[in-house]
Amino acid sequence: MADILSNGGVNVLEQLKNGSAKFELVSVPVPSISTPNSQTCPPVFPGDYSHRFFARIAPSIAVNRGSAATKKVERYSVQRVTGDGRCLFRALVKGMALNKGIPLSPREEREDADDLRMAVKEVICENEEERRRYEAAIVAITVEESLKRYCQRIGRPDFWGGESELLVLSKLCKQPIIVYLPEHEHTRGGWGSGFIPIAEYGAEFSKGSIKRKPKKVVRLLYSGRNHYDLLI
């Protein structure tokens, strides 16, 4: 799934917003941090780069391997999710249903996953007033592509969800979500069997309030194979 999590799971938008992002200068264009398999960026100016510099978020910040949160190893069981392009949405509906003690048939899981995807489409693409409530998601989307192009793609059932959709759905469903990496992926070749939290969404909904009950967290496992599974 092409998303900001593919760079190691750090919410780059939050870094830029709160001023914690650090930059480094390089003498040649570099690939986008959110698309690690992309080729070197095309030159913005013709000619050589001998007297030009380009800025990128420093790798140590983009991956954030040294933060206190990412050092905590947790243990869960993995529930595999079908990898048909819906895996983020499938894992999310599966987790929310399990938290309520509701079993889902394969057909219900697929249909509910599509409903979540279309709910994001409705909020972002079809309701300008609602869209204003999801500024962070809009920024995440338009960093990679135009909003028009995004709205064309999200209508397809094989659309890959990621950072933008988690920003929307955590708020829309009032659902706390934590995304993890396998320990062995996070430590670059290590052999640990645990899981390390790398991003959190909708944390306020896990606490509850006078008007609402606290909700159980849905824990998603993101792997380097661009796939989401569920942790329980």
mmCIF file of N, CA and C in Angstrom, residues 173-176 202-216:
data_model
loop_
_atom_site.group_PDB
_atom_site.id
_atom_site.type_symbol
_atom_site.label_atom_id
_atom_site.label_comp_id
_atom_site.label_asym_id
_atom_site.label_seq_id
_atom_site.Cartn_x
_atom_site.Cartn_y
_atom_site.Cartn_z
ATOM 1 N N CYS A 173 -15.197 7.149 12.474
ATOM 2 C CA CYS A 173 -15.734 6.026 13.254
ATOM 3 C C CYS A 173 -15.511 6.202 14.757
ATOM 4 N N LYS A 174 -14.869 7.322 15.134
ATOM 5 C CA LYS A 174 -14.509 7.541 16.549
ATOM 6 C C LYS A 174 -13.784 6.318 17.107
ATOM 7 N N GLN A 175 -12.771 5.887 16.359
ATOM 8 C CA GLN A 175 -12.093 4.629 16.645
ATOM 9 C C GLN A 175 -10.593 4.839 16.873
ATOM 10 N N PRO A 176 -10.098 4.498 18.068
ATOM 11 C CA PRO A 176 -8.640 4.540 18.267
ATOM 12 C C PRO A 176 -7.959 3.407 17.495
ATOM 13 N N GLY A 202 -6.694 8.716 16.515
ATOM 14 C CA GLY A 202 -7.922 8.722 17.319
ATOM 15 C C GLY A 202 -7.713 8.326 18.762
ATOM 16 N N ALA A 203 -6.579 8.680 19.340
ATOM 17 C CA ALA A 203 -6.290 8.288 20.725
ATOM 18 C C ALA A 203 -7.326 8.830 21.695
ATOM 19 N N GLU A 204 -7.907 9.979 21.355
ATOM 20 C CA GLU A 204 -8.890 10.590 22.262
ATOM 21 C C GLU A 204 -10.119 9.717 22.460
ATOM 22 N N PHE A 205 -10.408 8.829 21.508
ATOM 23 C CA PHE A 205 -11.608 7.995 21.607
ATOM 24 C C PHE A 205 -11.398 6.773 22.509
ATOM 25 N N SER A 206 -10.171 6.504 22.902
ATOM 26 C CA SER A 206 -9.918 5.398 23.823
ATOM 27 C C SER A 206 -10.148 5.812 25.273
ATOM 28 N N LYS A 207 -10.266 7.105 25.507
ATOM 29 C CA LYS A 207 -10.426 7.614 26.869
ATOM 30 C C LYS A 207 -11.883 7.809 27.251
ATOM 31 N N GLY A 208 -12.734 8.028 26.261
ATOM 32 C CA GLY A 208 -14.135 8.260 26.564
ATOM 33 C C GLY A 208 -14.367 9.649 27.121
ATOM 34 N N SER A 209 -15.620 9.962 27.356
ATOM 35 C CA SER A 209 -15.989 11.268 27.907
ATOM 36 C C SER A 209 -17.379 11.164 28.509
ATOM 37 N N ILE A 210 -17.914 12.271 28.956
ATOM 38 C CA ILE A 210 -19.264 12.274 29.524
ATOM 39 C C ILE A 210 -20.280 11.816 28.480
ATOM 40 N N LYS A 211 -20.020 12.167 27.226
ATOM 41 C CA LYS A 211 -20.977 11.874 26.159
ATOM 42 C C LYS A 211 -20.769 10.509 25.499
ATOM 43 N N ARG A 212 -19.617 9.904 25.668
ATOM 44 C CA ARG A 212 -19.369 8.636 24.982
ATOM 45 C C ARG A 212 -18.504 7.695 25.822
ATOM 46 N N LYS A 213 -18.698 6.426 25.600
ATOM 47 C CA LYS A 213 -17.908 5.409 26.280
ATOM 48 C C LYS A 213 -16.553 5.267 25.588
ATOM 49 N N PRO A 214 -15.520 4.868 26.343
ATOM 50 C CA PRO A 214 -14.219 4.631 25.698
ATOM 51 C C PRO A 214 -14.311 3.439 24.749
ATOM 52 N N LYS A 215 -13.561 3.492 23.690
ATOM 53 C CA LYS A 215 -13.549 2.399 22.710
ATOM 54 C C LYS A 215 -12.240 1.627 22.790
ATOM 55 N N LYS A 216 -12.338 0.328 22.551
ATOM 56 C CA LYS A 216 -11.137 -0.493 22.499
ATOM 57 C C LYS A 216 -10.322 -0.153 21.254
#
